[in-house]
Amino acid sequence: MEKMTAVQMQQAMLGKIEQQQEVASNPFSNQAVTGTMVRGITQDNHTVSPVSDNSLAFSNTLRSVLDTVDRYQSHASEKITAVELGKSDDLLGATVASQKAQLSFNALMQVRNKMVSNFQDIIKMPI
């Protein structure tokens, strides 16, 4: 499994947001989304759930990002505690881990703010 840097993770999150924003601004512009929505309405004369693979993929991606940020926070906390207790002399490693955790958390907060803003825009859309 490839390790992602904080910058790559932030770019991936922002890319997903841009995709979601594009779909939200014009939901019928994407044929895959339209096909998914039609299948969600009727399939073999039975009503089925409108949940698509895209929403599950987005949910899994978001969960993965949250887990990654949590791992960075835990790792930084462990390194800082080891330095404070004198078990480690790696002050630079603890500082880098702390900065990496802080950067990933700030990126996550930017993504959250953008998602909330987009959700509010969707709520305000006329029907």
PDB file of N, CA and C in Angstrom, residues 16-115:
ATOM      1  N   LYS A  16     -11.963  15.319  -4.666  1.00  0.00           N
ATOM      2  CA  LYS A  16     -13.271  14.716  -4.386  1.00  0.00           C
ATOM      3  C   LYS A  16     -14.328  15.788  -4.154  1.00  0.00           C
ATOM      4  N   ILE A  17     -13.955  16.848  -3.456  1.00  0.00           N
ATOM      5  CA  ILE A  17     -14.899  17.947  -3.208  1.00  0.00           C
ATOM      6  C   ILE A  17     -15.313  18.592  -4.516  1.00  0.00           C
ATOM      7  N   GLU A  18     -14.350  18.818  -5.401  1.00  0.00           N
ATOM      8  CA  GLU A  18     -14.662  19.422  -6.694  1.00  0.00           C
ATOM      9  C   GLU A  18     -15.604  18.534  -7.501  1.00  0.00           C
ATOM     10  N   GLN A  19     -15.391  17.225  -7.449  1.00  0.00           N
ATOM     11  CA  GLN A  19     -16.281  16.306  -8.151  1.00  0.00           C
ATOM     12  C   GLN A  19     -17.690  16.369  -7.574  1.00  0.00           C
ATOM     13  N   GLN A  20     -17.790  16.363  -6.246  1.00  0.00           N
ATOM     14  CA  GLN A  20     -19.097  16.422  -5.604  1.00  0.00           C
ATOM     15  C   GLN A  20     -19.791  17.747  -5.892  1.00  0.00           C
ATOM     16  N   GLN A  21     -19.005  18.830  -5.924  1.00  0.00           N
ATOM     17  CA  GLN A  21     -19.569  20.143  -6.208  1.00  0.00           C
ATOM     18  C   GLN A  21     -20.102  20.200  -7.643  1.00  0.00           C
ATOM     19  N   GLU A  22     -19.376  19.596  -8.579  1.00  0.00           N
ATOM     20  CA  GLU A  22     -19.814  19.563  -9.973  1.00  0.00           C
ATOM     21  C   GLU A  22     -21.120  18.792 -10.101  1.00  0.00           C
ATOM     22  N   VAL A  23     -21.214  17.662  -9.425  1.00  0.00           N
ATOM     23  CA  VAL A  23     -22.433  16.863  -9.469  1.00  0.00           C
ATOM     24  C   VAL A  23     -23.583  17.631  -8.819  1.00  0.00           C
ATOM     25  N   ALA A  24     -23.303  18.323  -7.713  1.00  0.00           N
ATOM     26  CA  ALA A  24     -24.348  19.073  -7.024  1.00  0.00           C
ATOM     27  C   ALA A  24     -24.839  20.249  -7.853  1.00  0.00           C
ATOM     28  N   SER A  25     -23.955  20.885  -8.611  1.00  0.00           N
ATOM     29  CA  SER A  25     -24.363  22.045  -9.394  1.00  0.00           C
ATOM     30  C   SER A  25     -25.210  21.651 -10.604  1.00  0.00           C
ATOM     31  N   ASN A  26     -24.978  20.481 -11.173  1.00  0.00           N
ATOM     32  CA  ASN A  26     -25.769  20.028 -12.305  1.00  0.00           C
ATOM     33  C   ASN A  26     -25.865  18.511 -12.236  1.00  0.00           C
ATOM     34  N   PRO A  27     -26.813  17.982 -11.490  1.00  0.00           N
ATOM     35  CA  PRO A  27     -26.845  16.548 -11.227  1.00  0.00           C
ATOM     36  C   PRO A  27     -27.090  15.680 -12.451  1.00  0.00           C
ATOM     37  N   PHE A  28     -27.664  16.238 -13.531  1.00  0.00           N
ATOM     38  CA  PHE A  28     -27.949  15.428 -14.703  1.00  0.00           C
ATOM     39  C   PHE A  28     -26.913  15.572 -15.800  1.00  0.00           C
ATOM     40  N   SER A  29     -25.786  16.247 -15.506  1.00  0.00           N
ATOM     41  CA  SER A  29     -24.751  16.425 -16.517  1.00  0.00           C
ATOM     42  C   SER A  29     -23.912  15.171 -16.704  1.00  0.00           C
ATOM     43  N   ASN A  30     -23.855  14.333 -15.709  1.00  0.00           N
ATOM     44  CA  ASN A  30     -23.031  13.133 -15.760  1.00  0.00           C
ATOM     45  C   ASN A  30     -23.910  11.927 -16.064  1.00  0.00           C
ATOM     46  N   GLN A  31     -23.640  11.220 -17.152  1.00  0.00           N
ATOM     47  CA  GLN A  31     -24.460  10.085 -17.553  1.00  0.00           C
ATOM     48  C   GLN A  31     -24.444   8.974 -16.505  1.00  0.00           C
ATOM     49  N   ALA A  32     -23.304   8.764 -15.862  1.00  0.00           N
ATOM     50  CA  ALA A  32     -23.218   7.702 -14.855  1.00  0.00           C
ATOM     51  C   ALA A  32     -24.125   8.015 -13.682  1.00  0.00           C
ATOM     52  N   VAL A  33     -24.146   9.265 -13.275  1.00  0.00           N
ATOM     53  CA  VAL A  33     -25.006   9.658 -12.164  1.00  0.00           C
ATOM     54  C   VAL A  33     -26.463   9.529 -12.587  1.00  0.00           C
ATOM     55  N   THR A  34     -26.802   9.965 -13.801  1.00  0.00           N
ATOM     56  CA  THR A  34     -28.173   9.884 -14.293  1.00  0.00           C
ATOM     57  C   THR A  34     -28.625   8.429 -14.351  1.00  0.00           C
ATOM     58  N   GLY A  35     -27.770   7.554 -14.867  1.00  0.00           N
ATOM     59  CA  GLY A  35     -28.110   6.138 -14.923  1.00  0.00           C
ATOM     60  C   GLY A  35     -28.321   5.547 -13.544  1.00  0.00           C
ATOM     61  N   THR A  36     -27.505   5.937 -12.600  1.00  0.00           N
ATOM     62  CA  THR A  36     -27.644   5.459 -11.230  1.00  0.00           C
ATOM     63  C   THR A  36     -28.956   5.940 -10.629  1.00  0.00           C
ATOM     64  N   MET A  37     -29.302   7.218 -10.898  1.00  0.00           N
ATOM     65  CA  MET A  37     -30.534   7.761 -10.349  1.00  0.00           C
ATOM     66  C   MET A  37     -31.748   7.060 -10.956  1.00  0.00           C
ATOM     67  N   VAL A  38     -31.711   6.769 -12.260  1.00  0.00           N
ATOM     68  CA  VAL A  38     -32.838   6.096 -12.907  1.00  0.00           C
ATOM     69  C   VAL A  38     -32.977   4.687 -12.346  1.00  0.00           C
ATOM     70  N   ARG A  39     -31.860   3.980 -12.176  1.00  0.00           N
ATOM     71  CA  ARG A  39     -31.923   2.638 -11.591  1.00  0.00           C
ATOM     72  C   ARG A  39     -32.455   2.706 -10.171  1.00  0.00           C
ATOM     73  N   GLY A  40     -32.168   3.802  -9.467  1.00  0.00           N
ATOM     74  CA  GLY A  40     -32.644   3.930  -8.095  1.00  0.00           C
ATOM     75  C   GLY A  40     -34.132   4.155  -8.021  1.00  0.00           C
ATOM     76  N   ILE A  41     -34.727   4.715  -9.060  1.00  0.00           N
ATOM     77  CA  ILE A  41     -36.152   5.001  -9.030  1.00  0.00           C
ATOM     78  C   ILE A  41     -36.955   3.748  -9.360  1.00  0.00           C
ATOM     79  N   THR A  42     -36.655   3.134 -10.490  1.00  0.00           N
ATOM     80  CA  THR A  42     -37.383   1.918 -10.865  1.00  0.00           C
ATOM     81  C   THR A  42     -36.423   0.917 -11.469  1.00  0.00           C
ATOM     82  N   GLN A  43     -36.636  -0.301 -11.133  1.00  0.00           N
ATOM     83  CA  GLN A  43     -35.859  -1.385 -11.726  1.00  0.00           C
ATOM     84  C   GLN A  43     -36.760  -2.611 -11.704  1.00  0.00           C
ATOM     85  N   ASP A  44     -37.099  -3.117 -12.892  1.00  0.00           N
ATOM     86  CA  ASP A  44     -38.020  -4.252 -13.022  1.00  0.00           C
ATOM     87  C   ASP A  44     -39.343  -3.977 -12.318  1.00  0.00           C
ATOM     88  N   ASN A  45     -39.856  -2.753 -12.476  1.00  0.00           N
ATOM     89  CA  ASN A  45     -41.129  -2.331 -11.898  1.00  0.00           C
ATOM     90  C   ASN A  45     -41.162  -2.403 -10.372  1.00  0.00           C
ATOM     91  N   HIS A  46     -40.007  -2.387  -9.735  1.00  0.00           N
ATOM     92  CA  HIS A  46     -39.930  -2.356  -8.279  1.00  0.00           C
ATOM     93  C   HIS A  46     -39.122  -1.137  -7.863  1.00  0.00           C
ATOM     94  N   THR A  47     -39.538  -0.511  -6.783  1.00  0.00           N
ATOM     95  CA  THR A  47     -38.782   0.624  -6.263  1.00  0.00           C
ATOM     96  C   THR A  47     -37.598   0.094  -5.474  1.00  0.00           C
ATOM     97  N   VAL A  48     -36.423   0.640  -5.758  1.00  0.00           N
ATOM     98  CA  VAL A  48     -35.215   0.232  -5.053  1.00  0.00           C
ATOM     99  C   VAL A  48     -34.563   1.451  -4.432  1.00  0.00           C
ATOM    100  N   SER A  49     -33.639   1.220  -3.574  1.00  0.00           N
ATOM    101  CA  SER A  49     -32.953   2.305  -2.880  1.00  0.00           C
ATOM    102  C   SER A  49     -32.111   3.127  -3.844  1.00  0.00           C
ATOM    103  N   PRO A  50     -32.136   4.477  -3.715  1.00  0.00           N
ATOM    104  CA  PRO A  50     -31.349   5.319  -4.617  1.00  0.00           C
ATOM    105  C   PRO A  50     -29.883   5.445  -4.221  1.00  0.00           C
ATOM    106  N   VAL A  51     -29.424   4.672  -3.269  1.00  0.00           N
ATOM    107  CA  VAL A  51     -28.025   4.745  -2.856  1.00  0.00           C
ATOM    108  C   VAL A  51     -27.168   4.173  -3.980  1.00  0.00           C
ATOM    109  N   SER A  52     -26.177   4.919  -4.389  1.00  0.00           N
ATOM    110  CA  SER A  52     -25.337   4.491  -5.500  1.00  0.00           C
ATOM    111  C   SER A  52     -23.963   4.063  -5.010  1.00  0.00           C
ATOM    112  N   ASP A  53     -23.217   3.461  -5.923  1.00  0.00           N
ATOM    113  CA  ASP A  53     -21.850   3.078  -5.610  1.00  0.00           C
ATOM    114  C   ASP A  53     -20.987   4.306  -5.354  1.00  0.00           C
ATOM    115  N   ASN A  54     -21.322   5.426  -6.027  1.00  0.00           N
ATOM    116  CA  ASN A  54     -20.552   6.658  -5.839  1.00  0.00           C
ATOM    117  C   ASN A  54     -20.646   7.155  -4.400  1.00  0.00           C
ATOM    118  N   SER A  55     -21.836   7.087  -3.819  1.00  0.00           N
ATOM    119  CA  SER A  55     -21.974   7.569  -2.444  1.00  0.00           C
ATOM    120  C   SER A  55     -21.235   6.645  -1.477  1.00  0.00           C
ATOM    121  N   LEU A  56     -21.252   5.350  -1.754  1.00  0.00           N
ATOM    122  CA  LEU A  56     -20.509   4.422  -0.907  1.00  0.00           C
ATOM    123  C   LEU A  56     -19.011   4.642  -1.047  1.00  0.00           C
ATOM    124  N   ALA A  57     -18.560   4.907  -2.266  1.00  0.00           N
ATOM    125  CA  ALA A  57     -17.138   5.173  -2.490  1.00  0.00           C
ATOM    126  C   ALA A  57     -16.724   6.454  -1.772  1.00  0.00           C
ATOM    127  N   PHE A  58     -17.575   7.475  -1.829  1.00  0.00           N
ATOM    128  CA  PHE A  58     -17.280   8.727  -1.140  1.00  0.00           C
ATOM    129  C   PHE A  58     -17.234   8.503   0.363  1.00  0.00           C
ATOM    130  N   SER A  59     -18.171   7.725   0.869  1.00  0.00           N
ATOM    131  CA  SER A  59     -18.198   7.417   2.299  1.00  0.00           C
ATOM    132  C   SER A  59     -16.940   6.669   2.721  1.00  0.00           C
ATOM    133  N   ASN A  60     -16.533   5.692   1.927  1.00  0.00           N
ATOM    134  CA  ASN A  60     -15.317   4.932   2.238  1.00  0.00           C
ATOM    135  C   ASN A  60     -14.075   5.809   2.169  1.00  0.00           C
ATOM    136  N   THR A  61     -14.032   6.708   1.192  1.00  0.00           N
ATOM    137  CA  THR A  61     -12.898   7.623   1.069  1.00  0.00           C
ATOM    138  C   THR A  61     -12.827   8.548   2.266  1.00  0.00           C
ATOM    139  N   LEU A  62     -13.968   9.074   2.658  1.00  0.00           N
ATOM    140  CA  LEU A  62     -14.012   9.974   3.812  1.00  0.00           C
ATOM    141  C   LEU A  62     -13.590   9.242   5.086  1.00  0.00           C
ATOM    142  N   ARG A  63     -14.052   8.032   5.261  1.00  0.00           N
ATOM    143  CA  ARG A  63     -13.665   7.228   6.431  1.00  0.00           C
ATOM    144  C   ARG A  63     -12.157   6.977   6.429  1.00  0.00           C
ATOM    145  N   SER A  64     -11.603   6.676   5.259  1.00  0.00           N
ATOM    146  CA  SER A  64     -10.170   6.439   5.133  1.00  0.00           C
ATOM    147  C   SER A  64      -9.367   7.679   5.504  1.00  0.00           C
ATOM    148  N   VAL A  65      -9.823   8.836   5.038  1.00  0.00           N
ATOM    149  CA  VAL A  65      -9.132  10.089   5.358  1.00  0.00           C
ATOM    150  C   VAL A  65      -9.193  10.364   6.855  1.00  0.00           C
ATOM    151  N   LEU A  66     -10.357  10.151   7.455  1.00  0.00           N
ATOM    152  CA  LEU A  66     -10.490  10.363   8.903  1.00  0.00           C
ATOM    153  C   LEU A  66      -9.568   9.426   9.683  1.00  0.00           C
ATOM    154  N   ASP A  67      -9.490   8.182   9.258  1.00  0.00           N
ATOM    155  CA  ASP A  67      -8.602   7.222   9.915  1.00  0.00           C
ATOM    156  C   ASP A  67      -7.136   7.631   9.773  1.00  0.00           C
ATOM    157  N   THR A  68      -6.776   8.135   8.601  1.00  0.00           N
ATOM    158  CA  THR A  68      -5.396   8.569   8.367  1.00  0.00           C
ATOM    159  C   THR A  68      -5.041   9.750   9.258  1.00  0.00           C
ATOM    160  N   VAL A  69      -5.931  10.726   9.342  1.00  0.00           N
ATOM    161  CA  VAL A  69      -5.684  11.887  10.201  1.00  0.00           C
ATOM    162  C   VAL A  69      -5.572  11.441  11.660  1.00  0.00           C
ATOM    163  N   ASP A  70      -6.420  10.512  12.067  1.00  0.00           N
ATOM    164  CA  ASP A  70      -6.356   9.994  13.437  1.00  0.00           C
ATOM    165  C   ASP A  70      -5.036   9.285  13.701  1.00  0.00           C
ATOM    166  N   ARG A  71      -4.555   8.507  12.715  1.00  0.00           N
ATOM    167  CA  ARG A  71      -3.263   7.823  12.867  1.00  0.00           C
ATOM    168  C   ARG A  71      -2.131   8.829  13.015  1.00  0.00           C
ATOM    169  N   TYR A  72      -2.160   9.901  12.197  1.00  0.00           N
ATOM    170  CA  TYR A  72      -1.132  10.934  12.304  1.00  0.00           C
ATOM    171  C   TYR A  72      -1.151  11.577  13.685  1.00  0.00           C
ATOM    172  N   GLN A  73      -2.346  11.851  14.205  1.00  0.00           N
ATOM    173  CA  GLN A  73      -2.473  12.464  15.535  1.00  0.00           C
ATOM    174  C   GLN A  73      -1.931  11.520  16.619  1.00  0.00           C
ATOM    175  N   SER A  74      -2.289  10.262  16.535  1.00  0.00           N
ATOM    176  CA  SER A  74      -1.825   9.282  17.524  1.00  0.00           C
ATOM    177  C   SER A  74      -0.312   9.105  17.478  1.00  0.00           C
ATOM    178  N   HIS A  75       0.223   9.019  16.264  1.00  0.00           N
ATOM    179  CA  HIS A  75       1.667   8.850  16.098  1.00  0.00           C
ATOM    180  C   HIS A  75       2.421  10.052  16.674  1.00  0.00           C
ATOM    181  N   ALA A  76       1.936  11.247  16.401  1.00  0.00           N
ATOM    182  CA  ALA A  76       2.577  12.457  16.917  1.00  0.00           C
ATOM    183  C   ALA A  76       2.504  12.486  18.443  1.00  0.00           C
ATOM    184  N   SER A  77       1.367  12.114  18.978  1.00  0.00           N
ATOM    185  CA  SER A  77       1.201  12.099  20.431  1.00  0.00           C
ATOM    186  C   SER A  77       2.171  11.111  21.093  1.00  0.00           C
ATOM    187  N   GLU A  78       2.319   9.935  20.489  1.00  0.00           N
ATOM    188  CA  GLU A  78       3.249   8.939  21.026  1.00  0.00           C
ATOM    189  C   GLU A  78       4.687   9.449  20.999  1.00  0.00           C
ATOM    190  N   LYS A  79       5.086  10.063  19.874  1.00  0.00           N
ATOM    191  CA  LYS A  79       6.459  10.576  19.754  1.00  0.00           C
ATOM    192  C   LYS A  79       6.720  11.697  20.755  1.00  0.00           C
ATOM    193  N   ILE A  80       5.766  12.594  20.906  1.00  0.00           N
ATOM    194  CA  ILE A  80       5.933  13.709  21.847  1.00  0.00           C
ATOM    195  C   ILE A  80       6.008  13.198  23.270  1.00  0.00           C
ATOM    196  N   THR A  81       5.154  12.230  23.613  1.00  0.00           N
ATOM    197  CA  THR A  81       5.178  11.652  24.959  1.00  0.00           C
ATOM    198  C   THR A  81       6.506  10.958  25.226  1.00  0.00           C
ATOM    199  N   ALA A  82       7.033  10.239  24.240  1.00  0.00           N
ATOM    200  CA  ALA A  82       8.320   9.554  24.411  1.00  0.00           C
ATOM    201  C   ALA A  82       9.445  10.558  24.648  1.00  0.00           C
ATOM    202  N   VAL A  83       9.412  11.684  23.943  1.00  0.00           N
ATOM    203  CA  VAL A  83      10.447  12.708  24.143  1.00  0.00           C
ATOM    204  C   VAL A  83      10.292  13.343  25.516  1.00  0.00           C
ATOM    205  N   GLU A  84       9.057  13.637  25.917  1.00  0.00           N
ATOM    206  CA  GLU A  84       8.817  14.265  27.215  1.00  0.00           C
ATOM    207  C   GLU A  84       9.250  13.384  28.379  1.00  0.00           C
ATOM    208  N   LEU A  85       9.055  12.073  28.241  1.00  0.00           N
ATOM    209  CA  LEU A  85       9.416  11.143  29.310  1.00  0.00           C
ATOM    210  C   LEU A  85      10.883  10.718  29.261  1.00  0.00           C
ATOM    211  N   GLY A  86      11.593  11.187  28.257  1.00  0.00           N
ATOM    212  CA  GLY A  86      13.005  10.857  28.141  1.00  0.00           C
ATOM    213  C   GLY A  86      13.273   9.497  27.533  1.00  0.00           C
ATOM    214  N   LYS A  87      12.272   8.854  26.985  1.00  0.00           N
ATOM    215  CA  LYS A  87      12.452   7.541  26.362  1.00  0.00           C
ATOM    216  C   LYS A  87      13.045   7.647  24.965  1.00  0.00           C
ATOM    217  N   SER A  88      12.986   8.860  24.383  1.00  0.00           N
ATOM    218  CA  SER A  88      13.496   9.066  23.036  1.00  0.00           C
ATOM    219  C   SER A  88      14.206  10.413  22.966  1.00  0.00           C
ATOM    220  N   ASP A  89      15.226  10.470  22.127  1.00  0.00           N
ATOM    221  CA  ASP A  89      15.940  11.724  21.894  1.00  0.00           C
ATOM    222  C   ASP A  89      15.562  12.329  20.537  1.00  0.00           C
ATOM    223  N   ASP A  90      14.565  11.783  19.899  1.00  0.00           N
ATOM    224  CA  ASP A  90      14.174  12.204  18.552  1.00  0.00           C
ATOM    225  C   ASP A  90      13.219  13.404  18.598  1.00  0.00           C
ATOM    226  N   LEU A  91      13.762  14.535  19.016  1.00  0.00           N
ATOM    227  CA  LEU A  91      12.950  15.754  19.085  1.00  0.00           C
ATOM    228  C   LEU A  91      12.523  16.203  17.691  1.00  0.00           C
ATOM    229  N   LEU A  92      13.412  16.079  16.728  1.00  0.00           N
ATOM    230  CA  LEU A  92      13.085  16.476  15.353  1.00  0.00           C
ATOM    231  C   LEU A  92      11.959  15.600  14.796  1.00  0.00           C
ATOM    232  N   GLY A  93      12.032  14.306  15.035  1.00  0.00           N
ATOM    233  CA  GLY A  93      10.981  13.392  14.569  1.00  0.00           C
ATOM    234  C   GLY A  93       9.639  13.706  15.203  1.00  0.00           C
ATOM    235  N   ALA A  94       9.661  14.047  16.489  1.00  0.00           N
ATOM    236  CA  ALA A  94       8.420  14.410  17.177  1.00  0.00           C
ATOM    237  C   ALA A  94       7.845  15.699  16.614  1.00  0.00           C
ATOM    238  N   THR A  95       8.721  16.664  16.327  1.00  0.00           N
ATOM    239  CA  THR A  95       8.272  17.937  15.765  1.00  0.00           C
ATOM    240  C   THR A  95       7.681  17.739  14.374  1.00  0.00           C
ATOM    241  N   VAL A  96       8.353  16.933  13.545  1.00  0.00           N
ATOM    242  CA  VAL A  96       7.853  16.669  12.195  1.00  0.00           C
ATOM    243  C   VAL A  96       6.509  15.939  12.263  1.00  0.00           C
ATOM    244  N   ALA A  97       6.388  14.958  13.141  1.00  0.00           N
ATOM    245  CA  ALA A  97       5.129  14.221  13.283  1.00  0.00           C
ATOM    246  C   ALA A  97       4.015  15.149  13.756  1.00  0.00           C
ATOM    247  N   SER A  98       4.355  16.053  14.660  1.00  0.00           N
ATOM    248  CA  SER A  98       3.362  17.016  15.148  1.00  0.00           C
ATOM    249  C   SER A  98       2.906  17.954  14.031  1.00  0.00           C
ATOM    250  N   GLN A  99       3.851  18.434  13.245  1.00  0.00           N
ATOM    251  CA  GLN A  99       3.510  19.323  12.132  1.00  0.00           C
ATOM    252  C   GLN A  99       2.694  18.590  11.067  1.00  0.00           C
ATOM    253  N   LYS A 100       3.038  17.337  10.804  1.00  0.00           N
ATOM    254  CA  LYS A 100       2.303  16.537   9.834  1.00  0.00           C
ATOM    255  C   LYS A 100       0.863  16.322  10.306  1.00  0.00           C
ATOM    256  N   ALA A 101       0.702  16.038  11.596  1.00  0.00           N
ATOM    257  CA  ALA A 101      -0.637  15.858  12.155  1.00  0.00           C
ATOM    258  C   ALA A 101      -1.427  17.160  12.096  1.00  0.00           C
ATOM    259  N   GLN A 102      -0.772  18.259  12.403  1.00  0.00           N
ATOM    260  CA  GLN A 102      -1.449  19.556  12.373  1.00  0.00           C
ATOM    261  C   GLN A 102      -1.873  19.919  10.946  1.00  0.00           C
ATOM    262  N   LEU A 103      -0.996  19.693   9.981  1.00  0.00           N
ATOM    263  CA  LEU A 103      -1.303  19.986   8.578  1.00  0.00           C
ATOM    264  C   LEU A 103      -2.465  19.128   8.075  1.00  0.00           C
ATOM    265  N   SER A 104      -2.443  17.849   8.409  1.00  0.00           N
ATOM    266  CA  SER A 104      -3.523  16.973   7.955  1.00  0.00           C
ATOM    267  C   SER A 104      -4.845  17.338   8.631  1.00  0.00           C
ATOM    268  N   PHE A 105      -4.799  17.735   9.900  1.00  0.00           N
ATOM    269  CA  PHE A 105      -6.024  18.146  10.581  1.00  0.00           C
ATOM    270  C   PHE A 105      -6.566  19.444   9.986  1.00  0.00           C
ATOM    271  N   ASN A 106      -5.680  20.398   9.679  1.00  0.00           N
ATOM    272  CA  ASN A 106      -6.123  21.644   9.056  1.00  0.00           C
ATOM    273  C   ASN A 106      -6.743  21.386   7.677  1.00  0.00           C
ATOM    274  N   ALA A 107      -6.150  20.482   6.915  1.00  0.00           N
ATOM    275  CA  ALA A 107      -6.713  20.128   5.607  1.00  0.00           C
ATOM    276  C   ALA A 107      -8.089  19.490   5.782  1.00  0.00           C
ATOM    277  N   LEU A 108      -8.221  18.634   6.783  1.00  0.00           N
ATOM    278  CA  LEU A 108      -9.506  18.004   7.064  1.00  0.00           C
ATOM    279  C   LEU A 108     -10.554  19.052   7.441  1.00  0.00           C
ATOM    280  N   MET A 109     -10.170  20.051   8.211  1.00  0.00           N
ATOM    281  CA  MET A 109     -11.112  21.110   8.588  1.00  0.00           C
ATOM    282  C   MET A 109     -11.528  21.941   7.371  1.00  0.00           C
ATOM    283  N   GLN A 110     -10.611  22.153   6.442  1.00  0.00           N
ATOM    284  CA  GLN A 110     -10.957  22.869   5.211  1.00  0.00           C
ATOM    285  C   GLN A 110     -11.952  22.063   4.389  1.00  0.00           C
ATOM    286  N   VAL A 111     -11.747  20.766   4.321  1.00  0.00           N
ATOM    287  CA  VAL A 111     -12.666  19.896   3.600  1.00  0.00           C
ATOM    288  C   VAL A 111     -14.036  19.919   4.283  1.00  0.00           C
ATOM    289  N   ARG A 112     -14.049  19.836   5.602  1.00  0.00           N
ATOM    290  CA  ARG A 112     -15.313  19.881   6.333  1.00  0.00           C
ATOM    291  C   ARG A 112     -16.050  21.183   6.065  1.00  0.00           C
ATOM    292  N   ASN A 113     -15.339  22.300   6.130  1.00  0.00           N
ATOM    293  CA  ASN A 113     -15.966  23.598   5.895  1.00  0.00           C
ATOM    294  C   ASN A 113     -16.533  23.684   4.477  1.00  0.00           C
ATOM    295  N   LYS A 114     -15.796  23.164   3.511  1.00  0.00           N
ATOM    296  CA  LYS A 114     -16.263  23.183   2.123  1.00  0.00           C
ATOM    297  C   LYS A 114     -17.496  22.295   1.966  1.00  0.00           C
ATOM    298  N   MET A 115     -17.501  21.132   2.611  1.00  0.00           N
ATOM    299  CA  MET A 115     -18.651  20.237   2.539  1.00  0.00           C
ATOM    300  C   MET A 115     -19.878  20.871   3.178  1.00  0.00           C
TER     301      MET A 115
END
